[in-house]
Structures are given as C-alpha cells and as structure tokens.
C-alpha cells in the first residue's frame, strides 16, 4: 500500500502566489484589495459596487447525498471542479464558506477541501482567518448586552424577561453553556433570567450578513431582528434598542468577501458560514454575485445533502439574490452509499456491490429532489482508492437507470493507488429542461481527499 500525505502536509508545501497577483488575474486593482498578510485579502466595497450591472457568468452548485461519517467530499469536488475549469482555459472562481472553530476542533474537522483540491492558506482559514467570525460574535453579543442593559435601566420598552428570544454566541462547542442563568450576583448585575449560548455559525447575524447586498441592506436586516416580546406578546426589534447601527459598524469589514487561492493558484472567495441545519448553509450573496461578475464560471456549494442545503440554496439564496444556477453537481462516494446500504463503518473497505445498490436509493432521492427545481444535474462519484470497478459500475448503472446516462462523472485517480493520473472522467453536462442539447465538456482536475499517493 502506498503512503499518503496528509491534507496539512500538502497544504504546507503549497507554492502560493502573492494575493495581489491572484487579484490581478480577476482584474481587481491593488488599491481595492485589503491585504491580510501576503496570501489573503478582502475585496473593497467600492470595487464590488462598481461591478454591479455587468454580465454574469454561469453558476454551478455542488451538493451531495446525505452526510455520513464515511465522507462525501463536497468541498473537495467543488475546489477540484473549479481548478479543472481553469485548467481547460475557462475563467472560474470557487466560492465556499468559512470554517467554524467548533467543528474544526470536533469530529468533522476543517472545511478547506482535501488532498490536491484544497484552498490555502488552509490553517489560517480553519482558525481565525480574517476575523469575520469574531466580528459576528461581537456584534451578536453587543445586542445581548444591550437587551440586559435596557432591562436594568428601567425597561422602557416593556420587555418580558421570560420572553427574551436573543441568546449569546461563541464560535466553539461547549455544551456546559447551552442553558445558563445570567445576571446572578446581586442587584448590580441586573435581573436574573434563563439564557444560553449558541455557536456563532447558528447566529441570525451570520445568516443576515450572508444575505445582505451592501452595508445599508445589512443595517436594515439587523434592525429587523426580533429580540424579545412584551407581556402582550408584541415583538421588540433590534432597532427599538438602537442596536442596528452599532452592529453594522462592527460588521463593516466582515461584510467584504475574502480572496484566497487554491493549490493550483486559482482564485477562491471564502466568505460567511451559516449552518445549513439552522440557516441556509451557503456562502455570502456578496461573494457569489461579485464572483459572477468576474468569471465565466462560479462553482459554489451548499451544506449537508441536497434535501437540505441545496433546497435552501434554491429556495432562499437564489430567490433573495436573483441567482439562476446553470447546473448542479451531486457528490456521492461508494463508501457513503455502502453505509446507506447497511454496512458498518469498519467494513467499508471491503467490496460489497449489493450494499452499494441498496444505498443508491438515497442517491436517487437526491436526484429527484434536484430535478424538481428544473436545474440540470450531474452525479460526481468521489473515487477512493479502495473502490472497486464493480462498485463504481453499480453506481453508474443506477444513474443511467434514472434516465441520466450521460450524467455521471468519476472524480479522483484511477483505481490503482500508485497512479498520478488525476482527472474527472466521462463528464458530460446533462440536457437541461426544454433544451435540445448541451455541448459536452471534458475536465481535468485534481481531486479526492484520501486518494493521494506521495
């Protein structure tokens, strides 16, 4: 068995270009890049405003089957597809979310892709990055403090302390803080009441920042937050506490998208990170819409499976931002399909074609869900070196049985672990609804987290 380099070893060996050079490839002048070191920068609001009204490129959404501990490789495929499009001469930008420290130090781990399909600087992205999450945490907790301070100084708005809906947040998993009692310690500390902490990526401020079009829109949306109710159950808004302006000021830099690069020195926007099970699970509207003005293709992703993140992408982000995706990629792995077919995690390395066929029912449901939105769908099989030809063929046959014969791609290396022939094979865009044909495109890219021989 060949030895494998870890994701962090690959990322640390990356030959990064200066971020100003990456920005120049997109036509972003140096004066409109706000550098955070040499390898990451924010894009100025003035430049973003100057690009509005221009022609949009094509938007590609990457989603997946239901998440399992076996892994699907959604971000890996997203980055690999963006690199592949650039490799064949297309101008493409990858748009993904920022990583939360909670999952980073938990079971899930980082969120910068894997193997040779990563966004760098990986360590910075998975830790504090450009401080966006800290700004969101501070703005959220400012509102929390204003609520308690208002109650302490007479409660002019008549807030019912039993019906304060606004909790506090921190960007870390800490179950001991989920339910707490605040304002203990006597008269000077206010009126005791039940409270608690959520994780920052579950904050409404996070969702608002990722849906805002500009600073003015951000301030309005912040003012619309319902923070509590009165005894007559009428709502109290953040603007009633005069918190909206102060929160917007704290978020003025966090609102600007972050520019970084992939291992192949292609541009990537990494901005925002709302959880898909709490909010809409997509990167920011400002990052996506700006990328569409600068590239032929924008490859983005939505959290969790197609039944959650992709549907929220279509129902919320696309409707709010006026986006129209040109295609959807549904990522699946043989390992995850076998787990859906009843195989235990420790037995996933053994060939089990029947379990793959059983698990394909999950894939089929996601294909049907995406078809309801009228967007062409491609199934991408994220190939692990342990997958056998028979298992891969079983997935292809299942996709073909659903009337999508030309809509299945295998990503990663060939089955032989020692091979360095990285590519996406047999890729064809499916026929979109109400159109007669779509020219096929073959894409070469580097993919697959756990299939990288050193």
Short mmCIF file of C-alpha atoms in Angstrom, two decimals:
data_model
loop_
_atom_site.label_atom_id
_atom_site.label_comp_id
_atom_site.label_asym_id
_atom_site.label_seq_id
_atom_site.Cartn_x
_atom_site.Cartn_y
_atom_site.Cartn_z
CA UNK A 1 0.00 0.00 0.00
CA UNK A 2 1.35 3.44 -0.96
CA UNK A 3 1.95 6.02 1.76
CA UNK A 4 -0.32 9.03 1.81
CA UNK A 5 0.43 12.65 2.55
CA UNK A 6 -1.99 14.31 4.92
CA UNK A 7 -4.03 17.34 3.90
CA UNK A 8 -1.98 19.63 6.11
CA UNK A 9 1.31 18.33 4.68
CA UNK A 10 0.08 19.04 1.17
CA UNK A 11 -1.20 22.48 2.15
CA UNK A 12 2.05 23.47 3.86
CA UNK A 13 4.02 22.50 0.75
CA UNK A 14 1.86 24.72 -1.48
CA UNK A 15 3.62 27.19 -3.73
CA UNK A 16 1.35 30.16 -3.17
CA UNK A 17 1.41 33.30 -5.27
CA UNK A 18 1.11 36.79 -3.73
CA UNK A 19 -2.56 37.62 -3.24
CA UNK A 20 -2.19 40.79 -5.32
CA UNK A 21 -1.23 38.58 -8.27
CA UNK A 22 -4.33 36.42 -7.75
CA UNK A 23 -6.47 39.56 -7.65
CA UNK A 24 -4.85 40.86 -10.82
CA UNK A 25 -5.98 37.69 -12.66
CA UNK A 26 -9.55 38.78 -11.88
CA UNK A 27 -8.97 42.40 -12.81
CA UNK A 28 -9.08 43.65 -9.22
CA UNK A 29 -6.72 46.67 -8.82
CA UNK A 30 -4.29 46.53 -5.89
CA UNK A 31 -5.91 49.55 -4.24
CA UNK A 32 -9.18 47.60 -3.95
CA UNK A 33 -7.55 44.63 -2.18
CA UNK A 34 -7.19 44.97 1.58
CA UNK A 35 -4.38 42.50 2.39
CA UNK A 36 -4.25 40.33 5.49
CA UNK A 37 -0.66 39.21 5.10
CA UNK A 38 0.65 38.05 1.72
CA UNK A 39 -1.83 35.28 0.92
CA UNK A 40 -5.30 36.59 1.74
CA UNK A 41 -7.19 39.84 1.23
CA UNK A 42 -10.60 41.42 1.39
CA UNK A 43 -12.23 42.98 -1.67
CA UNK A 44 -13.33 46.58 -1.17
CA UNK A 45 -16.99 47.58 -1.17
CA UNK A 46 -16.21 50.27 -3.76
CA UNK A 47 -14.91 47.72 -6.26
CA UNK A 48 -17.92 45.43 -5.67
CA UNK A 49 -20.30 48.34 -6.26
CA UNK A 50 -18.50 49.27 -9.49
CA UNK A 51 -19.12 45.78 -10.93
CA UNK A 52 -22.88 45.72 -10.40
CA UNK A 53 -24.89 45.77 -13.60
CA UNK A 54 -22.29 43.76 -15.51
CA UNK A 55 -22.83 40.43 -17.23
CA UNK A 56 -22.96 37.33 -15.06
CA UNK A 57 -21.05 34.11 -15.64
CA UNK A 58 -22.58 30.66 -15.11
CA UNK A 59 -23.24 29.41 -11.60
CA UNK A 60 -22.65 25.73 -10.69
CA UNK A 61 -23.91 24.37 -7.38
CA UNK A 62 -22.18 21.40 -5.74
CA UNK A 63 -24.31 19.40 -3.30
CA UNK A 64 -24.25 15.80 -2.09
CA UNK A 65 -26.12 12.80 -0.77
CA UNK A 66 -26.90 12.69 2.96
CA UNK A 67 -23.71 13.19 5.03
CA UNK A 68 -22.23 10.12 6.67
CA UNK A 69 -19.09 9.52 8.76
CA UNK A 70 -17.62 7.94 5.61
CA UNK A 71 -17.42 11.37 3.98
CA UNK A 72 -18.65 12.63 0.62
CA UNK A 73 -16.04 15.21 -0.42
CA UNK A 74 -18.30 18.10 -1.36
CA UNK A 75 -15.72 20.84 -0.84
CA UNK A 76 -13.01 18.68 -2.41
CA UNK A 77 -15.14 18.28 -5.53
CA UNK A 78 -16.03 21.99 -5.55
CA UNK A 79 -12.38 23.04 -5.48
CA UNK A 80 -11.38 20.32 -7.96
CA UNK A 81 -14.07 21.35 -10.42
CA UNK A 82 -13.00 25.00 -10.19
CA UNK A 83 -9.39 24.01 -10.82
CA UNK A 84 -10.46 21.78 -13.69
CA UNK A 85 -12.38 24.56 -15.41
CA UNK A 86 -9.37 26.85 -15.12
CA UNK A 87 -7.14 24.05 -16.46
CA UNK A 88 -9.11 23.86 -19.72
CA UNK A 89 -8.93 27.62 -20.23
CA UNK A 90 -12.12 28.79 -18.59
CA UNK A 91 -12.10 31.65 -16.09
CA UNK A 92 -13.53 30.11 -12.93
CA UNK A 93 -13.82 31.12 -9.27
CA UNK A 94 -14.53 28.79 -6.36
CA UNK A 95 -16.90 30.16 -3.70
CA UNK A 96 -17.11 28.34 -0.35
CA UNK A 97 -17.95 29.07 3.28
CA UNK A 98 -15.57 29.86 6.10
CA UNK A 99 -14.91 27.17 8.69
CA UNK A 100 -16.25 27.26 12.24
CA UNK A 101 -13.89 26.58 15.13
CA UNK A 102 -16.49 24.30 16.72
CA UNK A 103 -16.42 21.59 14.02
CA UNK A 104 -12.70 22.22 13.45
CA UNK A 105 -11.92 21.03 16.96
CA UNK A 106 -14.68 18.43 16.91
CA UNK A 107 -15.33 15.30 14.88
CA UNK A 108 -15.80 16.95 11.48
CA UNK A 109 -12.53 18.85 11.18
CA UNK A 110 -11.68 21.62 8.71
CA UNK A 111 -13.51 22.89 5.65
CA UNK A 112 -10.93 23.82 3.02
CA UNK A 113 -11.18 20.75 0.77
CA UNK A 114 -8.71 17.89 0.82
CA UNK A 115 -5.81 16.25 -0.94
CA UNK A 116 -4.73 18.18 -4.04
CA UNK A 117 -8.04 20.04 -4.18
CA UNK A 118 -7.61 22.49 -1.31
CA UNK A 119 -7.92 26.19 -0.70
CA UNK A 120 -4.92 27.80 1.02
CA UNK A 121 -3.76 29.07 3.45
CA UNK A 122 -5.62 26.10 4.93
CA UNK A 123 -4.52 26.57 8.54
CA UNK A 124 -5.49 30.25 8.61
CA UNK A 125 -8.86 29.54 7.01
CA UNK A 126 -9.68 26.88 9.57
CA UNK A 127 -8.66 29.07 12.51
CA UNK A 128 -9.20 32.85 12.82
CA UNK A 129 -8.79 33.73 9.11
CA UNK A 130 -9.59 37.45 8.62
CA UNK A 131 -11.60 37.79 11.82
CA UNK A 132 -15.07 37.69 10.27
CA UNK A 133 -16.47 35.24 12.80
CA UNK A 134 -15.08 37.26 15.69
CA UNK A 135 -16.80 40.38 14.33
CA UNK A 136 -20.08 38.47 14.01
CA UNK A 137 -19.71 37.10 17.54
CA UNK A 138 -19.05 40.61 18.89
CA UNK A 139 -21.99 42.19 17.04
CA UNK A 140 -24.31 39.43 18.24
CA UNK A 141 -23.20 39.73 21.86
CA UNK A 142 -23.40 43.53 21.74
CA UNK A 143 -27.11 43.13 21.10
CA UNK A 144 -27.35 40.67 24.00
CA UNK A 145 -25.67 43.19 26.31
CA UNK A 146 -27.95 46.00 25.15
CA UNK A 147 -31.03 43.92 25.95
CA UNK A 148 -29.94 43.24 29.53
CA UNK A 149 -28.75 46.82 29.97
CA UNK A 150 -32.10 48.18 28.79
CA UNK A 151 -33.97 45.95 31.24
CA UNK A 152 -31.63 47.04 34.07
CA UNK A 153 -32.17 50.77 33.45
CA UNK A 154 -35.95 50.72 33.67
CA UNK A 155 -37.14 48.58 30.75
CA UNK A 156 -38.84 51.42 28.87
CA UNK A 157 -39.84 49.03 26.05
CA UNK A 158 -41.67 46.74 28.49
CA UNK A 159 -39.65 43.61 27.62
CA UNK A 160 -40.99 40.48 29.29
CA UNK A 161 -37.84 38.91 30.76
CA UNK A 162 -39.45 35.49 30.36
CA UNK A 163 -39.67 36.03 26.62
CA UNK A 164 -36.19 37.23 25.66
CA UNK A 165 -35.51 35.29 22.44
CA UNK A 166 -31.95 36.53 21.84
CA UNK A 167 -29.19 34.31 23.29
CA UNK A 168 -25.44 34.77 23.26
CA UNK A 169 -22.92 33.08 20.93
CA UNK A 170 -19.34 31.85 20.80
CA UNK A 171 -17.54 30.05 17.99
CA UNK A 172 -16.81 26.87 19.91
CA UNK A 173 -18.60 23.69 21.02
CA UNK A 174 -19.31 23.93 24.76
CA UNK A 175 -22.34 22.02 25.98
CA UNK A 176 -21.97 23.45 29.51
CA UNK A 177 -23.05 26.87 28.19
CA UNK A 178 -26.11 25.78 26.22
CA UNK A 179 -28.50 26.61 29.07
CA UNK A 180 -27.40 29.03 31.79
CA UNK A 181 -28.77 31.66 34.20
CA UNK A 182 -27.48 35.19 33.58
CA UNK A 183 -27.29 38.29 35.82
CA UNK A 184 -26.56 36.42 39.03
CA UNK A 185 -24.65 38.16 41.80
CA UNK A 186 -27.00 40.73 43.25
CA UNK A 187 -28.72 43.97 42.33
CA UNK A 188 -25.75 45.49 40.50
CA UNK A 189 -25.76 42.70 37.92
CA UNK A 190 -29.37 43.03 36.80
CA UNK A 191 -32.38 40.74 36.82
CA UNK A 192 -31.59 37.01 36.77
CA UNK A 193 -33.18 35.08 33.92
CA UNK A 194 -32.56 31.98 31.85
CA UNK A 195 -30.23 32.34 28.89
CA UNK A 196 -27.65 30.38 26.97
CA UNK A 197 -25.05 30.24 24.22
CA UNK A 198 -25.33 29.06 20.62
CA UNK A 199 -22.44 28.60 18.23
CA UNK A 200 -21.59 31.66 16.10
CA UNK A 201 -22.49 29.98 12.80
CA UNK A 202 -26.03 29.49 14.16
CA UNK A 203 -26.39 33.22 14.84
CA UNK A 204 -29.04 35.16 12.96
CA UNK A 205 -26.35 37.80 12.43
CA UNK A 206 -24.36 35.25 10.42
CA UNK A 207 -27.37 34.46 8.20
CA UNK A 208 -28.11 38.17 7.75
CA UNK A 209 -24.53 39.02 6.78
CA UNK A 210 -24.59 36.25 4.16
CA UNK A 211 -27.85 37.52 2.61
CA UNK A 212 -27.05 41.26 2.67
CA UNK A 213 -26.30 43.10 -0.59
CA UNK A 214 -24.42 46.03 0.95
CA UNK A 215 -23.86 47.85 4.24
CA UNK A 216 -27.19 49.71 4.08
CA UNK A 217 -29.10 46.49 3.45
CA UNK A 218 -27.16 44.83 6.29
CA UNK A 219 -28.18 47.56 8.74
CA UNK A 220 -31.85 47.26 7.77
CA UNK A 221 -31.84 43.49 8.17
CA UNK A 222 -30.13 43.78 11.55
CA UNK A 223 -32.81 46.22 12.67
CA UNK A 224 -35.50 43.69 11.72
CA UNK A 225 -34.25 41.12 14.26
CA UNK A 226 -36.88 40.24 16.88
CA UNK A 227 -35.03 40.09 20.19
CA UNK A 228 -37.88 39.68 22.71
CA UNK A 229 -41.60 40.04 23.33
CA UNK A 230 -43.68 42.17 25.68
CA UNK A 231 -46.31 40.81 28.03
CA UNK A 232 -48.94 41.40 25.33
CA UNK A 233 -46.69 39.28 23.04
CA UNK A 234 -45.90 42.16 20.70
CA UNK A 235 -42.34 41.96 19.33
CA UNK A 236 -39.37 44.09 20.30
CA UNK A 237 -36.89 44.70 17.47
CA UNK A 238 -33.16 45.39 17.49
CA UNK A 239 -33.83 48.87 16.06
CA UNK A 240 -36.03 49.63 19.09
CA UNK A 241 -32.85 49.32 21.15
CA UNK A 242 -30.95 51.42 18.60
CA UNK A 243 -28.59 48.49 18.10
CA UNK A 244 -28.71 48.20 14.30
CA UNK A 245 -26.22 50.97 13.52
CA UNK A 246 -23.70 49.87 16.13
CA UNK A 247 -23.88 46.26 14.96
CA UNK A 248 -23.45 47.30 11.32
CA UNK A 249 -20.31 49.29 12.18
CA UNK A 250 -18.81 46.23 13.85
CA UNK A 251 -19.53 44.21 10.69
CA UNK A 252 -18.39 46.70 8.03
CA UNK A 253 -15.14 44.85 7.30
CA UNK A 254 -16.59 41.37 7.81
CA UNK A 255 -19.13 42.15 5.07
CA UNK A 256 -16.36 42.32 2.44
CA UNK A 257 -15.58 38.97 0.73
CA UNK A 258 -12.23 37.25 1.31
CA UNK A 259 -9.96 36.36 -1.60
CA UNK A 260 -7.55 33.41 -1.34
CA UNK A 261 -6.29 30.75 -3.78
CA UNK A 262 -6.37 27.04 -4.48
CA UNK A 263 -3.29 24.79 -4.59
CA UNK A 264 -3.21 25.46 -8.34
CA UNK A 265 -3.17 29.24 -7.72
CA UNK A 266 -6.72 29.78 -8.92
CA UNK A 267 -8.90 32.40 -7.18
CA UNK A 268 -11.30 31.41 -4.43
CA UNK A 269 -13.78 33.50 -2.45
CA UNK A 270 -14.25 32.23 1.11
CA UNK A 271 -16.89 34.22 2.97
CA UNK A 272 -19.54 33.57 5.61
CA UNK A 273 -20.54 30.28 7.14
CA UNK A 274 -24.18 29.83 8.22
CA UNK A 275 -25.04 26.27 9.25
CA UNK A 276 -27.42 24.53 6.85
CA UNK A 277 -29.45 22.91 9.62
CA UNK A 278 -30.03 26.32 11.29
CA UNK A 279 -29.88 28.81 8.42
CA UNK A 280 -29.41 28.48 4.65
CA UNK A 281 -25.95 26.86 4.61
CA UNK A 282 -24.34 28.86 1.77
CA UNK A 283 -21.53 31.37 1.41
CA UNK A 284 -22.41 35.06 1.20
CA UNK A 285 -24.53 36.65 -1.51
CA UNK A 286 -21.90 39.36 -1.91
CA UNK A 287 -19.16 36.82 -2.60
CA UNK A 288 -21.23 34.85 -5.12
CA UNK A 289 -22.66 37.83 -7.01
CA UNK A 290 -19.24 39.50 -7.18
CA UNK A 291 -17.61 36.31 -8.47
CA UNK A 292 -20.27 36.02 -11.17
CA UNK A 293 -19.23 39.44 -12.49
CA UNK A 294 -15.58 38.42 -12.66
CA UNK A 295 -15.61 34.88 -14.08
CA UNK A 296 -17.07 32.64 -16.79
CA UNK A 297 -17.97 30.01 -14.19
CA UNK A 298 -18.53 30.20 -10.44
CA UNK A 299 -18.51 26.91 -8.52
CA UNK A 300 -20.16 27.06 -5.10
CA UNK A 301 -21.54 24.57 -2.59
CA UNK A 302 -24.39 24.18 -0.12
CA UNK A 303 -24.16 22.42 3.25
CA UNK A 304 -25.37 18.93 4.10
CA UNK A 305 -27.28 16.89 1.49
CA UNK A 306 -29.34 18.07 -1.46
CA UNK A 307 -32.51 17.68 0.61
CA UNK A 308 -31.30 20.40 2.98
CA UNK A 309 -28.54 22.70 1.75
CA UNK A 310 -29.38 22.57 -1.96
CA UNK A 311 -33.09 23.16 -1.39
CA UNK A 312 -32.29 26.12 0.90
CA UNK A 313 -29.87 27.39 -1.75
CA UNK A 314 -32.66 27.35 -4.35
CA UNK A 315 -35.48 28.48 -2.05
CA UNK A 316 -33.67 31.17 -0.06
CA UNK A 317 -30.38 32.35 -1.57
CA UNK A 318 -31.43 32.17 -5.23
CA UNK A 319 -34.73 33.89 -4.59
CA UNK A 320 -33.27 36.62 -2.39
CA UNK A 321 -30.29 37.30 -4.68
CA UNK A 322 -31.91 36.60 -8.07
CA UNK A 323 -29.49 33.77 -8.88
CA UNK A 324 -30.11 31.18 -11.61
CA UNK A 325 -27.78 28.15 -11.42
CA UNK A 326 -26.80 26.60 -14.75
CA UNK A 327 -26.13 23.13 -13.29
CA UNK A 328 -25.95 21.11 -10.10
CA UNK A 329 -23.34 18.51 -9.15
CA UNK A 330 -24.46 15.81 -6.68
CA UNK A 331 -21.43 14.27 -4.95
CA UNK A 332 -21.52 10.67 -3.76
CA UNK A 333 -18.95 8.14 -2.64
CA UNK A 334 -19.09 4.37 -2.83
CA UNK A 335 -18.22 4.29 0.88
CA UNK A 336 -21.15 6.50 1.86
CA UNK A 337 -23.54 4.56 -0.38
CA UNK A 338 -22.43 1.32 1.27
CA UNK A 339 -23.08 2.86 4.67
CA UNK A 340 -26.57 3.86 3.49
CA UNK A 341 -26.91 0.24 2.36
CA UNK A 342 -26.35 -1.01 5.91
CA UNK A 343 -22.59 -1.63 6.03
CA UNK A 344 -20.78 -0.74 9.26
CA UNK A 345 -18.05 1.90 9.09
CA UNK A 346 -15.27 -0.58 9.88
CA UNK A 347 -16.33 -2.80 6.94
CA UNK A 348 -16.47 -0.08 4.27
CA UNK A 349 -13.13 -1.10 2.76
CA UNK A 350 -14.49 -4.48 1.63
CA UNK A 351 -16.18 -4.87 -1.74
CA UNK A 352 -19.97 -5.08 -1.38
CA UNK A 353 -21.78 -4.37 -4.62
CA UNK A 354 -25.19 -5.30 -3.20
CA UNK A 355 -24.81 -2.76 -0.39
CA UNK A 356 -23.90 -0.11 -2.97
CA UNK A 357 -27.08 -0.91 -4.90
CA UNK A 358 -29.13 -0.70 -1.69
CA UNK A 359 -27.57 2.64 -0.79
CA UNK A 360 -28.24 4.10 -4.24
CA UNK A 361 -31.84 4.66 -3.17
CA UNK A 362 -30.54 7.61 -1.16
CA UNK A 363 -28.73 9.00 -4.21
CA UNK A 364 -31.85 8.53 -6.31
CA UNK A 365 -33.95 10.60 -3.95
CA UNK A 366 -31.49 13.47 -4.12
CA UNK A 367 -31.50 13.34 -7.93
CA UNK A 368 -35.30 13.55 -7.89
CA UNK A 369 -35.20 16.48 -5.45
CA UNK A 370 -32.83 18.46 -7.65
CA UNK A 371 -34.83 17.68 -10.81
CA UNK A 372 -37.85 19.41 -9.24
CA UNK A 373 -36.03 22.74 -9.50
CA UNK A 374 -35.52 22.40 -13.26
CA UNK A 375 -31.71 22.54 -12.99
CA UNK A 376 -29.53 20.02 -14.89
CA UNK A 377 -27.81 17.60 -12.51
CA UNK A 378 -24.55 15.65 -12.73
CA UNK A 379 -23.63 12.87 -10.29
CA UNK A 380 -19.95 13.04 -9.28
CA UNK A 381 -18.55 9.84 -7.75
CA UNK A 382 -15.70 10.91 -5.47
CA UNK A 383 -13.37 7.98 -6.06
CA UNK A 384 -11.46 6.43 -3.15
CA UNK A 385 -8.58 4.07 -3.92
CA UNK A 386 -10.44 1.24 -2.15
CA UNK A 387 -13.43 1.45 -4.53
CA UNK A 388 -13.65 -1.44 -6.98
CA UNK A 389 -14.63 -1.28 -10.64
CA UNK A 390 -17.76 -3.32 -9.92
CA UNK A 391 -18.90 -0.90 -7.22
CA UNK A 392 -18.29 2.15 -9.42
CA UNK A 393 -20.17 0.47 -12.28
CA UNK A 394 -23.12 -0.24 -9.98
CA UNK A 395 -23.47 3.49 -9.28
CA UNK A 396 -23.16 4.37 -12.98
CA UNK A 397 -25.79 1.80 -13.86
CA UNK A 398 -28.16 3.18 -11.23
CA UNK A 399 -27.76 6.75 -12.52
CA UNK A 400 -28.32 5.53 -16.09
CA UNK A 401 -31.48 3.71 -14.97
CA UNK A 402 -32.89 7.08 -13.89
CA UNK A 403 -32.62 8.36 -17.43
CA UNK A 404 -29.32 10.19 -16.87
CA UNK A 405 -26.97 8.03 -18.92
CA UNK A 406 -24.53 10.84 -19.71
CA UNK A 407 -24.68 12.49 -16.31
CA UNK A 408 -22.21 10.58 -14.15
CA UNK A 409 -18.58 11.56 -13.56
CA UNK A 410 -15.86 9.76 -11.62
CA UNK A 411 -13.50 12.13 -9.79
CA UNK A 412 -10.07 11.29 -8.41
CA UNK A 413 -7.39 8.90 -9.64
CA UNK A 414 -7.78 5.59 -11.37
CA UNK A 415 -8.27 2.60 -9.11
CA UNK A 416 -4.52 1.90 -8.88
CA UNK A 417 -3.25 3.77 -5.77
CA UNK A 418 0.13 4.46 -7.36
CA UNK A 419 -1.37 6.30 -10.33
CA UNK A 420 -0.86 10.05 -10.67
CA UNK A 421 -3.37 10.46 -13.47
CA UNK A 422 -5.72 12.87 -11.67
CA UNK A 423 -8.78 13.81 -13.62
CA UNK A 424 -12.51 13.91 -13.89
CA UNK A 425 -13.51 11.26 -16.40
CA UNK A 426 -16.59 10.83 -18.60
CA UNK A 427 -18.01 14.24 -17.73
CA UNK A 428 -20.96 15.48 -19.76
CA UNK A 429 -23.43 18.16 -18.84
CA UNK A 430 -26.95 16.69 -18.97
CA UNK A 431 -29.61 18.10 -21.22
CA UNK A 432 -31.32 20.99 -19.44
CA UNK A 433 -35.10 21.19 -19.32
CA UNK A 434 -36.73 22.42 -22.55
CA UNK A 435 -33.50 22.49 -24.49
CA UNK A 436 -32.41 20.05 -27.14
CA UNK A 437 -28.70 19.64 -26.41
CA UNK A 438 -25.69 20.76 -24.42
CA UNK A 439 -22.15 20.54 -25.69
CA UNK A 440 -20.09 18.04 -23.73
CA UNK A 441 -17.05 19.25 -21.83
CA UNK A 442 -14.20 17.12 -20.57
CA UNK A 443 -12.49 18.41 -17.48
CA UNK A 444 -9.12 17.53 -15.98
CA UNK A 445 -8.62 18.38 -12.35
CA UNK A 446 -7.06 17.23 -9.10
CA UNK A 447 -9.46 15.71 -6.66
CA UNK A 448 -10.19 13.21 -3.91
CA UNK A 449 -9.12 13.69 -0.32
CA UNK A 450 -7.96 10.16 0.55
CA UNK A 451 -6.61 9.00 -2.78
CA UNK A 452 -3.28 10.78 -2.95
CA UNK A 453 -0.11 8.73 -3.13
CA UNK A 454 3.03 10.54 -2.06
#
